[in-house]
JSON list of C-alpha atoms in Angstrom, two decimals:
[
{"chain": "P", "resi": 1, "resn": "UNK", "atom": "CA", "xyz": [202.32, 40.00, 50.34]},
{"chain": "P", "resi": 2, "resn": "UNK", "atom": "CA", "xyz": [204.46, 42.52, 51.59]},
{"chain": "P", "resi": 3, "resn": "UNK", "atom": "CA", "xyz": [201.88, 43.53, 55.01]},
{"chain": "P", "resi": 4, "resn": "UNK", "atom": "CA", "xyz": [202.07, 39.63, 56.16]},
{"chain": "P", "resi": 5, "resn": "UNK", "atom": "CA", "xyz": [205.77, 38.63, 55.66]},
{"chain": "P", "resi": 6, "resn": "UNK", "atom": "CA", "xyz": [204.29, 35.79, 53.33]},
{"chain": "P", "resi": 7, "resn": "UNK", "atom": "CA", "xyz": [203.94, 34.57, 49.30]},
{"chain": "P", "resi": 8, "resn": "UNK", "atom": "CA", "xyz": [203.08, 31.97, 48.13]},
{"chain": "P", "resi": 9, "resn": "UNK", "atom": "CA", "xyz": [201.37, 30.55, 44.91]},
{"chain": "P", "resi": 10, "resn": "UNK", "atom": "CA", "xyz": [202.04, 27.94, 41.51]},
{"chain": "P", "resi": 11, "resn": "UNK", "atom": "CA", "xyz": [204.22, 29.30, 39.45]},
{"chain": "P", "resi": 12, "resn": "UNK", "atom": "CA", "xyz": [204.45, 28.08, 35.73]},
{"chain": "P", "resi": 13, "resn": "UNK", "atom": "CA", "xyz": [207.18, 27.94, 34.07]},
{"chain": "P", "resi": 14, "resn": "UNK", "atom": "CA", "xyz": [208.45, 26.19, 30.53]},
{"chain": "P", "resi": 15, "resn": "UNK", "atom": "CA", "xyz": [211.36, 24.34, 28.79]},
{"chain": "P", "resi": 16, "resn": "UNK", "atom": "CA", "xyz": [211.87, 24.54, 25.26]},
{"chain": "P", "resi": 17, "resn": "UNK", "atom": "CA", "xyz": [215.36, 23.19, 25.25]},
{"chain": "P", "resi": 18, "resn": "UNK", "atom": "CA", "xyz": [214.75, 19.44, 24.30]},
{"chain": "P", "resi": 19, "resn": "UNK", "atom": "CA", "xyz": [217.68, 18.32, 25.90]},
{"chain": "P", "resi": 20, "resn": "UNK", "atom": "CA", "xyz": [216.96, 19.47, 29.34]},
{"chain": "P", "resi": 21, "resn": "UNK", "atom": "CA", "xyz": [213.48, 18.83, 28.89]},
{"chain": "P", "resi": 22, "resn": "UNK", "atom": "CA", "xyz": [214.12, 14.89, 28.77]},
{"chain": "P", "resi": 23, "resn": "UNK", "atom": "CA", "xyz": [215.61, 14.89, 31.78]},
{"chain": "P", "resi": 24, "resn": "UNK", "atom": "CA", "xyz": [212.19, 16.06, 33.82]},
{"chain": "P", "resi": 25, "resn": "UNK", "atom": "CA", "xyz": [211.82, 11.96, 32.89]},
{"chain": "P", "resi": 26, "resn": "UNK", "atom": "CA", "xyz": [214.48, 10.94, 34.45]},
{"chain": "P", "resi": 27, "resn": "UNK", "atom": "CA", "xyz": [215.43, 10.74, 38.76]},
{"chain": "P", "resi": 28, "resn": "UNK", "atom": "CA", "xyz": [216.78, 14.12, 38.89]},
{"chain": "P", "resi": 29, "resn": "UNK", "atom": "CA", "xyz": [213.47, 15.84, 38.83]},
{"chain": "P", "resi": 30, "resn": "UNK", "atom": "CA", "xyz": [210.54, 14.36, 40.82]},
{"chain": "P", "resi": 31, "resn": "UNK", "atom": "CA", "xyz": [207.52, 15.91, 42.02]},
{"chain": "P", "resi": 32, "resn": "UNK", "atom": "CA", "xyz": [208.34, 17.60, 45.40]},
{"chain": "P", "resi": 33, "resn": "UNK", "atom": "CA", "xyz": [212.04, 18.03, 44.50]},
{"chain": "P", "resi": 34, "resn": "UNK", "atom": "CA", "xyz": [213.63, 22.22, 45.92]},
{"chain": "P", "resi": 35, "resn": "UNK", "atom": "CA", "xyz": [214.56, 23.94, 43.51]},
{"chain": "P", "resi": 36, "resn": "UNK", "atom": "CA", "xyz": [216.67, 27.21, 43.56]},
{"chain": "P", "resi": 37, "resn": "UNK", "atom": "CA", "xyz": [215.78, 30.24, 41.22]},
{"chain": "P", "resi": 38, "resn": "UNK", "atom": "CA", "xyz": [218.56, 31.57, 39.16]},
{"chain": "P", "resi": 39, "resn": "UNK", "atom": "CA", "xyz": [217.86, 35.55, 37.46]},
{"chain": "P", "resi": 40, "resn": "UNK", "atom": "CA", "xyz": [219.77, 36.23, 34.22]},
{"chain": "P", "resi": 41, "resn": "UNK", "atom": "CA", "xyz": [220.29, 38.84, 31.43]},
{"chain": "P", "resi": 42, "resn": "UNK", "atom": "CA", "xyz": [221.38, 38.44, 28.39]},
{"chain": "P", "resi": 43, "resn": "UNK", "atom": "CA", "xyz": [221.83, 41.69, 26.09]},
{"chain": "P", "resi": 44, "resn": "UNK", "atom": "CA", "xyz": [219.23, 43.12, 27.95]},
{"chain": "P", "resi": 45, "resn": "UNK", "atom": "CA", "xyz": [216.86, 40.69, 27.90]},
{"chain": "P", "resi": 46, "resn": "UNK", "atom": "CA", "xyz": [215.82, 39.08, 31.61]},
{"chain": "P", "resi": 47, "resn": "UNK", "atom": "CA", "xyz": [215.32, 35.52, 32.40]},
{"chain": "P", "resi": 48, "resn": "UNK", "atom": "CA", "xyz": [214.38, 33.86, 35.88]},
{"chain": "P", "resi": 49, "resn": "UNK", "atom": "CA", "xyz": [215.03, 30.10, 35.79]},
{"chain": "P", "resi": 50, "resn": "UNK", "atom": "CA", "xyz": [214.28, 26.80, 37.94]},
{"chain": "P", "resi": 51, "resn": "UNK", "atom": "CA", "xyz": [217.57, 25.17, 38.64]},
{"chain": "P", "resi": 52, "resn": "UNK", "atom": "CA", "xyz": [217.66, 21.91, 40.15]},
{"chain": "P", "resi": 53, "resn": "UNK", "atom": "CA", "xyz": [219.95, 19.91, 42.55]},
{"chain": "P", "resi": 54, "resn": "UNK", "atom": "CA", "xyz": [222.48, 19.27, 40.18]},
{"chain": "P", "resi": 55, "resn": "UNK", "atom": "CA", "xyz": [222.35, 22.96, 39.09]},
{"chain": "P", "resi": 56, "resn": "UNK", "atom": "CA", "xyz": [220.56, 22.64, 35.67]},
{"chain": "P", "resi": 57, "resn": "UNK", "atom": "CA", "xyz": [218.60, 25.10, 34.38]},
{"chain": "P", "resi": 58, "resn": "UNK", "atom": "CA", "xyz": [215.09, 23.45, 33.99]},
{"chain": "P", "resi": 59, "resn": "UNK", "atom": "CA", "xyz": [212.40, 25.70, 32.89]},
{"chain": "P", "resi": 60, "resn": "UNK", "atom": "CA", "xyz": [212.34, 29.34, 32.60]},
{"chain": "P", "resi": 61, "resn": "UNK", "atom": "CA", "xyz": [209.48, 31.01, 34.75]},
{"chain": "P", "resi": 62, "resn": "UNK", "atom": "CA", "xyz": [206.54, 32.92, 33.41]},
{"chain": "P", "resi": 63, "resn": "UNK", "atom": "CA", "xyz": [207.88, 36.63, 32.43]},
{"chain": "P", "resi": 64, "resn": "UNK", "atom": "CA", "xyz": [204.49, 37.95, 35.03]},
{"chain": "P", "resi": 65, "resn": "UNK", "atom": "CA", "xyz": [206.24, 36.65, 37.65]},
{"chain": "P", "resi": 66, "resn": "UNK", "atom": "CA", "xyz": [209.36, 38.85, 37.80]},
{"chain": "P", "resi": 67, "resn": "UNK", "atom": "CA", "xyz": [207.90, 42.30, 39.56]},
{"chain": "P", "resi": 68, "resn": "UNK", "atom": "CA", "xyz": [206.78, 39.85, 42.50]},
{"chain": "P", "resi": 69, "resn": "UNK", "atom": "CA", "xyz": [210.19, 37.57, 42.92]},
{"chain": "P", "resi": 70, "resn": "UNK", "atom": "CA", "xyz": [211.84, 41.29, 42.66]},
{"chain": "P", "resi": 71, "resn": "UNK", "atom": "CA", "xyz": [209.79, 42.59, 45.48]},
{"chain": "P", "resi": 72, "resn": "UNK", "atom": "CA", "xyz": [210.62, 39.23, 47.49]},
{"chain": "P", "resi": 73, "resn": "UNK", "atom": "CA", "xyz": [214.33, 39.57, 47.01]},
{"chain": "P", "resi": 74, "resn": "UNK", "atom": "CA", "xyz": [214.03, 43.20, 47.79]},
{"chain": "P", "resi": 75, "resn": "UNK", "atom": "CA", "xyz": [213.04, 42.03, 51.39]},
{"chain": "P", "resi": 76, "resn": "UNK", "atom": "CA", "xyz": [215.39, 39.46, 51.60]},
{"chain": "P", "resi": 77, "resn": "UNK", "atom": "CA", "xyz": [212.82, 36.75, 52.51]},
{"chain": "P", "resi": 78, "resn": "UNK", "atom": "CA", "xyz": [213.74, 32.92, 52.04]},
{"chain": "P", "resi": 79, "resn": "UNK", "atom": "CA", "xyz": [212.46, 31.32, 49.30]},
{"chain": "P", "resi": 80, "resn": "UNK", "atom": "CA", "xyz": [211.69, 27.66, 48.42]},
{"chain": "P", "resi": 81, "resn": "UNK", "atom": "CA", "xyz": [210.33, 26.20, 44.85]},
{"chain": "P", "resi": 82, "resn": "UNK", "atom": "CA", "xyz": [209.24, 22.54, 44.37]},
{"chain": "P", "resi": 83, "resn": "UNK", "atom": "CA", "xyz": [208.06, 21.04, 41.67]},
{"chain": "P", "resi": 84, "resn": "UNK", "atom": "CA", "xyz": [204.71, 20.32, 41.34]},
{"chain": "P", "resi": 85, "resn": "UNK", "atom": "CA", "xyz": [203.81, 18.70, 38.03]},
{"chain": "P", "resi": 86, "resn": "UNK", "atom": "CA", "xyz": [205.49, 18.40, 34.27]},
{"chain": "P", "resi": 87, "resn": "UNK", "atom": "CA", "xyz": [203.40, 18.41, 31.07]},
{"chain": "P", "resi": 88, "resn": "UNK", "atom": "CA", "xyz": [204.32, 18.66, 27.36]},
{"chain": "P", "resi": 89, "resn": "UNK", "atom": "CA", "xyz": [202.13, 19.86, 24.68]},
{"chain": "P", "resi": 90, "resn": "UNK", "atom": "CA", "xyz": [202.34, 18.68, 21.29]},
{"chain": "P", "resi": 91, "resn": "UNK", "atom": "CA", "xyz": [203.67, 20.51, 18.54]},
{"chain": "P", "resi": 92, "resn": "UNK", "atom": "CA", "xyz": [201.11, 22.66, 16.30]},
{"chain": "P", "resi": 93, "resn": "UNK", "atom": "CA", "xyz": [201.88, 23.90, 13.18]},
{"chain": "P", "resi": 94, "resn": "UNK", "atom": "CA", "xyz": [205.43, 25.22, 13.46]},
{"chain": "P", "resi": 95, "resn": "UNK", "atom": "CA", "xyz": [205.41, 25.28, 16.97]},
{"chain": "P", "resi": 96, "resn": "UNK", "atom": "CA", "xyz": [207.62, 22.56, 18.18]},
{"chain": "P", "resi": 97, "resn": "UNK", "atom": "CA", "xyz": [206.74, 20.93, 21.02]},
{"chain": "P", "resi": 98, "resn": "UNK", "atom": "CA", "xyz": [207.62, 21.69, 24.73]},
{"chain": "P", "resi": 99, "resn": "UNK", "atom": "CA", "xyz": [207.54, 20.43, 28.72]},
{"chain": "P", "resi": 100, "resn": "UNK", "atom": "CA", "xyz": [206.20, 22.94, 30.66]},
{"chain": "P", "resi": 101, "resn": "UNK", "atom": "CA", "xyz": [204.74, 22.53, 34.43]},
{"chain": "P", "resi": 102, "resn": "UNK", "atom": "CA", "xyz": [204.44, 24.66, 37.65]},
{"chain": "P", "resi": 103, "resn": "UNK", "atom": "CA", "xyz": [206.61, 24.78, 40.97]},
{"chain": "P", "resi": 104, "resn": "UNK", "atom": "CA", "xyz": [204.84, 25.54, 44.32]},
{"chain": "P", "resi": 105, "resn": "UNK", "atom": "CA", "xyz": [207.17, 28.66, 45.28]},
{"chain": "P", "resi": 106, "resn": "UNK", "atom": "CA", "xyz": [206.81, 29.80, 48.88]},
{"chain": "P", "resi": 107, "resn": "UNK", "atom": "CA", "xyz": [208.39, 32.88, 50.12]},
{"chain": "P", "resi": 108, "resn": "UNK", "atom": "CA", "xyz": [208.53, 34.17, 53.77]},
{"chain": "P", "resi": 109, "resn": "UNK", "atom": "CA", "xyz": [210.22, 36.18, 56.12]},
{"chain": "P", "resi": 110, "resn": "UNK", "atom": "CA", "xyz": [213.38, 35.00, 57.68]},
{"chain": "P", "resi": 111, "resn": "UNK", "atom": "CA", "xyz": [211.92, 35.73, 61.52]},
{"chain": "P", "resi": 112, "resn": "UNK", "atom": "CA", "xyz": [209.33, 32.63, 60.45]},
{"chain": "P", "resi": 113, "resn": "UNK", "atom": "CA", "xyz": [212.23, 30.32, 59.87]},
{"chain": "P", "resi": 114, "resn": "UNK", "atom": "CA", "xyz": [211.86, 27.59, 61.92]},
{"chain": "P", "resi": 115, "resn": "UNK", "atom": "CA", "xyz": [208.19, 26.99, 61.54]},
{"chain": "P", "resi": 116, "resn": "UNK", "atom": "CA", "xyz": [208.44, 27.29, 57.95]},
{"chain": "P", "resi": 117, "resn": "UNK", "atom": "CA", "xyz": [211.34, 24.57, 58.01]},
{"chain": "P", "resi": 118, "resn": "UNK", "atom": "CA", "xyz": [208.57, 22.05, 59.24]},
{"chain": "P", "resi": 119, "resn": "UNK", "atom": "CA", "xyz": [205.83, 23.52, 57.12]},
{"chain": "P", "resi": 120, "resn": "UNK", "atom": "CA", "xyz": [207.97, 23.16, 53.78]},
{"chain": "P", "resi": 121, "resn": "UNK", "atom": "CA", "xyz": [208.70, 19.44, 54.68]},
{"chain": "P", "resi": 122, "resn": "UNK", "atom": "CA", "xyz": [204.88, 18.60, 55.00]},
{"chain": "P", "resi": 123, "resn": "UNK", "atom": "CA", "xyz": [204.76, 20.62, 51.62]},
{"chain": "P", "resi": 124, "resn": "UNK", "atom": "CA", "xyz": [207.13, 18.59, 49.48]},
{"chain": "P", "resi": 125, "resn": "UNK", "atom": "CA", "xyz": [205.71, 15.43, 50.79]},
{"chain": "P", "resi": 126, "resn": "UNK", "atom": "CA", "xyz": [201.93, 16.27, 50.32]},
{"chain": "P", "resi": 127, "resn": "UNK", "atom": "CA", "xyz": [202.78, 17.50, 46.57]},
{"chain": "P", "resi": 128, "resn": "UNK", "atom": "CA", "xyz": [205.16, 14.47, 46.30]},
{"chain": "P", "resi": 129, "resn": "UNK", "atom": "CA", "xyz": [201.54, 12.49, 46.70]},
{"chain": "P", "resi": 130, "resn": "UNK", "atom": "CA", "xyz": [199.71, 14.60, 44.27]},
{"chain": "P", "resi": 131, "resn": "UNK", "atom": "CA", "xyz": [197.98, 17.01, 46.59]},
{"chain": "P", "resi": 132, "resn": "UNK", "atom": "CA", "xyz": [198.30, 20.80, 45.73]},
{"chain": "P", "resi": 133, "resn": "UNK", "atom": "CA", "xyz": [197.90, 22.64, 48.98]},
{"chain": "P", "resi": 134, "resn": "UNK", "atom": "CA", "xyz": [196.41, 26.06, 48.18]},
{"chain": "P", "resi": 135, "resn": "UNK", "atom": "CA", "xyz": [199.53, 28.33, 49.04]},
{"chain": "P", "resi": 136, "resn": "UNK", "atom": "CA", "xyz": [197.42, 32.03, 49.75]},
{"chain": "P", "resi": 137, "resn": "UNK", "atom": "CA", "xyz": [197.28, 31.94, 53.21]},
{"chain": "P", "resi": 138, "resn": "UNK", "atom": "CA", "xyz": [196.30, 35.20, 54.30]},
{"chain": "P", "resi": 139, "resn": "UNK", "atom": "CA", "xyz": [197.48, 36.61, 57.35]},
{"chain": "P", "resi": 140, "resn": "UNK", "atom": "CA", "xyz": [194.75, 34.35, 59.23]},
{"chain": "P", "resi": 141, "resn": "UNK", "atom": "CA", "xyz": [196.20, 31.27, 57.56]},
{"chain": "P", "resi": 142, "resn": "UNK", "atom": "CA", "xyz": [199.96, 32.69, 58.30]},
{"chain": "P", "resi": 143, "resn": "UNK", "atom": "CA", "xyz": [199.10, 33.15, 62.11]},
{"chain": "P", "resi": 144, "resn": "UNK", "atom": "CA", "xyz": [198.20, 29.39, 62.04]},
{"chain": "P", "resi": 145, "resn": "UNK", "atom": "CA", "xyz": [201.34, 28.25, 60.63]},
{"chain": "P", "resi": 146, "resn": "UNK", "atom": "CA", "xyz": [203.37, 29.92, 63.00]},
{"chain": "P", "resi": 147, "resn": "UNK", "atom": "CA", "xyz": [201.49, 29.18, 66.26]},
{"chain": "P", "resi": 148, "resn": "UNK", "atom": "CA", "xyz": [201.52, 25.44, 64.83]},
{"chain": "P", "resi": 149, "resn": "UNK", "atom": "CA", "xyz": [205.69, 25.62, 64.52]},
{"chain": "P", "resi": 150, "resn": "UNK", "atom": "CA", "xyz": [204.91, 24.37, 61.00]},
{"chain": "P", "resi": 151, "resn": "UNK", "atom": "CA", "xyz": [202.59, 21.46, 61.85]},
{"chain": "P", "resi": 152, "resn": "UNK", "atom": "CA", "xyz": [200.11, 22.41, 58.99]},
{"chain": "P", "resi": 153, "resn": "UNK", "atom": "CA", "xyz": [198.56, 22.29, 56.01]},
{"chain": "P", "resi": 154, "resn": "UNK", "atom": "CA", "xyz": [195.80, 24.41, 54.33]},
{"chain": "P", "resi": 155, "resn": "UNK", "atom": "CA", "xyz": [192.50, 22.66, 53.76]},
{"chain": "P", "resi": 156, "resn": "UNK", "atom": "CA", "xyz": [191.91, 24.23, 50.50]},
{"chain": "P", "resi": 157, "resn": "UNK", "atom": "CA", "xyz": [193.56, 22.51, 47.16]},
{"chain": "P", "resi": 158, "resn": "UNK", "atom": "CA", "xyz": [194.73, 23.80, 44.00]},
{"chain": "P", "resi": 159, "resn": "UNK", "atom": "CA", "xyz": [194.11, 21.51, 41.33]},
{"chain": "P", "resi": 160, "resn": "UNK", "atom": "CA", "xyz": [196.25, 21.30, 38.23]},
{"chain": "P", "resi": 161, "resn": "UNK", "atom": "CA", "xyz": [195.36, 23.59, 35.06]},
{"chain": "P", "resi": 162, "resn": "UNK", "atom": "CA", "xyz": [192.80, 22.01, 32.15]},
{"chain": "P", "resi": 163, "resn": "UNK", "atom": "CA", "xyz": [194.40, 20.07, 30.33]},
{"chain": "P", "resi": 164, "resn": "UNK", "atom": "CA", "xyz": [193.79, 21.35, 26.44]},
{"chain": "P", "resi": 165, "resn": "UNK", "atom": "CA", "xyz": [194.01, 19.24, 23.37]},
{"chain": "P", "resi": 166, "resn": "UNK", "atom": "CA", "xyz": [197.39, 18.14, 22.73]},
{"chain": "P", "resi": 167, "resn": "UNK", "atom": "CA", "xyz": [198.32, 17.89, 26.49]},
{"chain": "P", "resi": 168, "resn": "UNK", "atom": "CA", "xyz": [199.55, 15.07, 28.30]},
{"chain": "P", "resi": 169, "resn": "UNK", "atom": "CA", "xyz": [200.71, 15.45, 32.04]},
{"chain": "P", "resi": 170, "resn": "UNK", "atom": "CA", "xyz": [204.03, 13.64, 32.23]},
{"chain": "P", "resi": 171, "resn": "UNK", "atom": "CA", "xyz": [204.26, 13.91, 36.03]},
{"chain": "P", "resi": 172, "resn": "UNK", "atom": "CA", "xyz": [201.61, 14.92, 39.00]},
{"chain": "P", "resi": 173, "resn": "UNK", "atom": "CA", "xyz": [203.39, 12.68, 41.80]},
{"chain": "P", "resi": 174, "resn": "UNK", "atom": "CA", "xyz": [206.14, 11.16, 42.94]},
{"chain": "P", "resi": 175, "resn": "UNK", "atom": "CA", "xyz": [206.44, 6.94, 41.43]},
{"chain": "P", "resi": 176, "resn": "UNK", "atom": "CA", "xyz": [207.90, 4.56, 44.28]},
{"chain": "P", "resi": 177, "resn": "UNK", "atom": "CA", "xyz": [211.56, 4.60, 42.59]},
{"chain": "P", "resi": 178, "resn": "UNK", "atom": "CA", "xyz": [211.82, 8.86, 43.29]},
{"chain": "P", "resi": 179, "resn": "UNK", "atom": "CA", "xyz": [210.31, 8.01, 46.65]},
{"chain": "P", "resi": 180, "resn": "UNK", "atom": "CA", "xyz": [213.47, 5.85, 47.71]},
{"chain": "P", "resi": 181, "resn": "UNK", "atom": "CA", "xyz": [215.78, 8.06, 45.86]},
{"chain": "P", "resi": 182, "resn": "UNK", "atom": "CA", "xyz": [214.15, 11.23, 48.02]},
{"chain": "P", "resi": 183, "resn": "UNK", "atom": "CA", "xyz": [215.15, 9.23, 51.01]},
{"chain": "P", "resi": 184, "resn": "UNK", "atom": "CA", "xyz": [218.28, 8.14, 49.89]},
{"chain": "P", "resi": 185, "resn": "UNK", "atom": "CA", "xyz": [219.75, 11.92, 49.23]},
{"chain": "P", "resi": 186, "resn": "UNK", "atom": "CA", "xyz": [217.95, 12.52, 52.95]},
{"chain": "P", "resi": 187, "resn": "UNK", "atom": "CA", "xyz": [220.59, 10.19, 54.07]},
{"chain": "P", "resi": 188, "resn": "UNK", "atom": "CA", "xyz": [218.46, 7.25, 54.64]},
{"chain": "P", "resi": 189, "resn": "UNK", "atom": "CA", "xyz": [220.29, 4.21, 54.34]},
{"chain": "P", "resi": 190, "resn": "UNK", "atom": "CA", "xyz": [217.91, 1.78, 54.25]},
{"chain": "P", "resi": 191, "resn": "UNK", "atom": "CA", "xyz": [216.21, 3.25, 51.24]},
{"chain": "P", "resi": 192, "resn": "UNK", "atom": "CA", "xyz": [219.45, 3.18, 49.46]},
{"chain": "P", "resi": 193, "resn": "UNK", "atom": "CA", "xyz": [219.52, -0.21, 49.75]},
{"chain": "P", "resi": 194, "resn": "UNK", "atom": "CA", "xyz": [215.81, -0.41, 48.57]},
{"chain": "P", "resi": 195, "resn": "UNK", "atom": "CA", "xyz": [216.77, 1.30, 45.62]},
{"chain": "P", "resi": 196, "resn": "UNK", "atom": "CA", "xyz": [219.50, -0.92, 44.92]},
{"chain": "P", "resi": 197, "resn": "UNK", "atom": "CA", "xyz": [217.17, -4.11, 45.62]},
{"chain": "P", "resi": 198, "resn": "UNK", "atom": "CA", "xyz": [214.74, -1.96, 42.81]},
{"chain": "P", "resi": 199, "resn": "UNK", "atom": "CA", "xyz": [217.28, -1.71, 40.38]},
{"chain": "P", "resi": 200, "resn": "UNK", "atom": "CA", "xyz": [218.67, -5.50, 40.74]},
{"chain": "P", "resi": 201, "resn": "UNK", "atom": "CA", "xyz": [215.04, -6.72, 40.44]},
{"chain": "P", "resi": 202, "resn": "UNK", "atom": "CA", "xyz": [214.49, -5.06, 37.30]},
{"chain": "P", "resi": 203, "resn": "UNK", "atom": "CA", "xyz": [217.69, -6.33, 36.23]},
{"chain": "P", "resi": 204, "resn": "UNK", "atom": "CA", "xyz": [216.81, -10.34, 36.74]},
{"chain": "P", "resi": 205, "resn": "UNK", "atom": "CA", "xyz": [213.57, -9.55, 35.54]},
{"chain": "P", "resi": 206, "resn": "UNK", "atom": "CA", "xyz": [214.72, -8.27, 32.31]},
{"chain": "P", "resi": 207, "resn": "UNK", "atom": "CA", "xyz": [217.19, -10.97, 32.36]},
{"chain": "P", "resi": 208, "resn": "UNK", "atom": "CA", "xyz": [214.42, -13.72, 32.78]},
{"chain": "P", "resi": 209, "resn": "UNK", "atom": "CA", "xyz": [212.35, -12.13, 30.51]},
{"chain": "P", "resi": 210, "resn": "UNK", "atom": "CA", "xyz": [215.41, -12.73, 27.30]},
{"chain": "P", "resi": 211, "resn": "UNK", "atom": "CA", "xyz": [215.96, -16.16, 28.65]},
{"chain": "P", "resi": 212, "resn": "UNK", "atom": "CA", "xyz": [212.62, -17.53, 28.76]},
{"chain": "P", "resi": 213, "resn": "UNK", "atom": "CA", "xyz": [211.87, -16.00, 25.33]},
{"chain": "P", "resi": 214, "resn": "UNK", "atom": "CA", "xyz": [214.90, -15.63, 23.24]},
{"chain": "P", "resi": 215, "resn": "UNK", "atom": "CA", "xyz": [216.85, -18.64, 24.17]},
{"chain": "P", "resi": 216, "resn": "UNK", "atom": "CA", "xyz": [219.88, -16.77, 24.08]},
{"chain": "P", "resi": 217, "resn": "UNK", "atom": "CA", "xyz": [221.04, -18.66, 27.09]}
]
């Protein structure tokens, strides 16, 4: 990491907090969404945290992966996280249940900035389809990116973990309704009024649904 100017590499992290964890179900967190991370201590006791665009704390990140984010901040290099996929696992025994998932966390040297602008934006969008990108470039792989200006993707894929008894993934890719709402924060307007259209549909379709069976009109 440190010889190349480059990390990157899944990075799982967890929510017990059933509150916050309902809302990886919701708009506000969609496969390919940035999120920033957020280092706290309590008595002591150090946390590093995915917060999202609304500045919730989602999931706390695994413990391993402090010594490498502290070497990353050390050199000042910019640093992007986007989620990549949600589970939950059942509860067992008296282990309540939980959402957990990974984020794709690329970190890089500033003096790559501009290439990895482009290369981030091919990122989100390929993950937002479901395709994991395998993030250890290698100086080789690094080289590429740059003389590209970003225009690139590695070949190789990451797929997601096992899933173990008791495991359901909740979300692997962005659904049509996240797509338009991507777009809309983007600042496309046309999408907003997609999304709109979307939500009206569902709306008279509900609507038509009571009617035709209910006679409550």
């Amino acid at each position: 990491m440190a010889e190349i100017g480059y990390y990157g590499d899944y990075v799982r992290f967890k929510t017990e907090d059933q509150e916050k964890a309902v809302a990886f179900l919701s708009l506000d967190n969609a496969v390919g969404d940035h999120y920033q991370i957020k280092t706290k201590y309590i008595e002591g006791e150090r946390s590093d945290w995915i917060v999202n665009a609304f500045d919730v704390e989602m999931g706390e990140l695994d413990p391993k992966f402090a010594d490498k984010l502290d070497l990353i901040q050390a050199k000042k290099w910019d640093v992007e996280a986007i989620l990549s996929f949600v589970a939950f696992t059942e509860a067992k025994g008296e282990n309540p249940g939980y959402y957990w998932g990974e984020v794709a966390l690329v970190a890089y040297d500033p003096q790559y900035k501009d290439a990895f602008k482009t290369f981030i934006d091919k990122l989100d969008k390929s993950i937002g389809e479901g395709i994991r990108p395998d993030l250890k470039l290698g100086s080789k792989g690094l080289n590429s990116l740059v003389a590209a200006k970003g225009d690139y993707l590695p070949s190789g894929r990451k797929p997601l973990p096992e899933k173990k008894k008791g495991t359901a993934f909740v979300k692997t890719e962005r659904s049509m309704n996240e797509k338009l709402v991507s777009q809309a924060r983007k600042g496309n307007k046309g999408c907003v009024v997609a999304s709109w259209v979307l939500v009206i549909f569902l709306i008279a379709a509900i609507a038509h649904v009571v009617y035709h069976y209910s006679g409550l009109f």
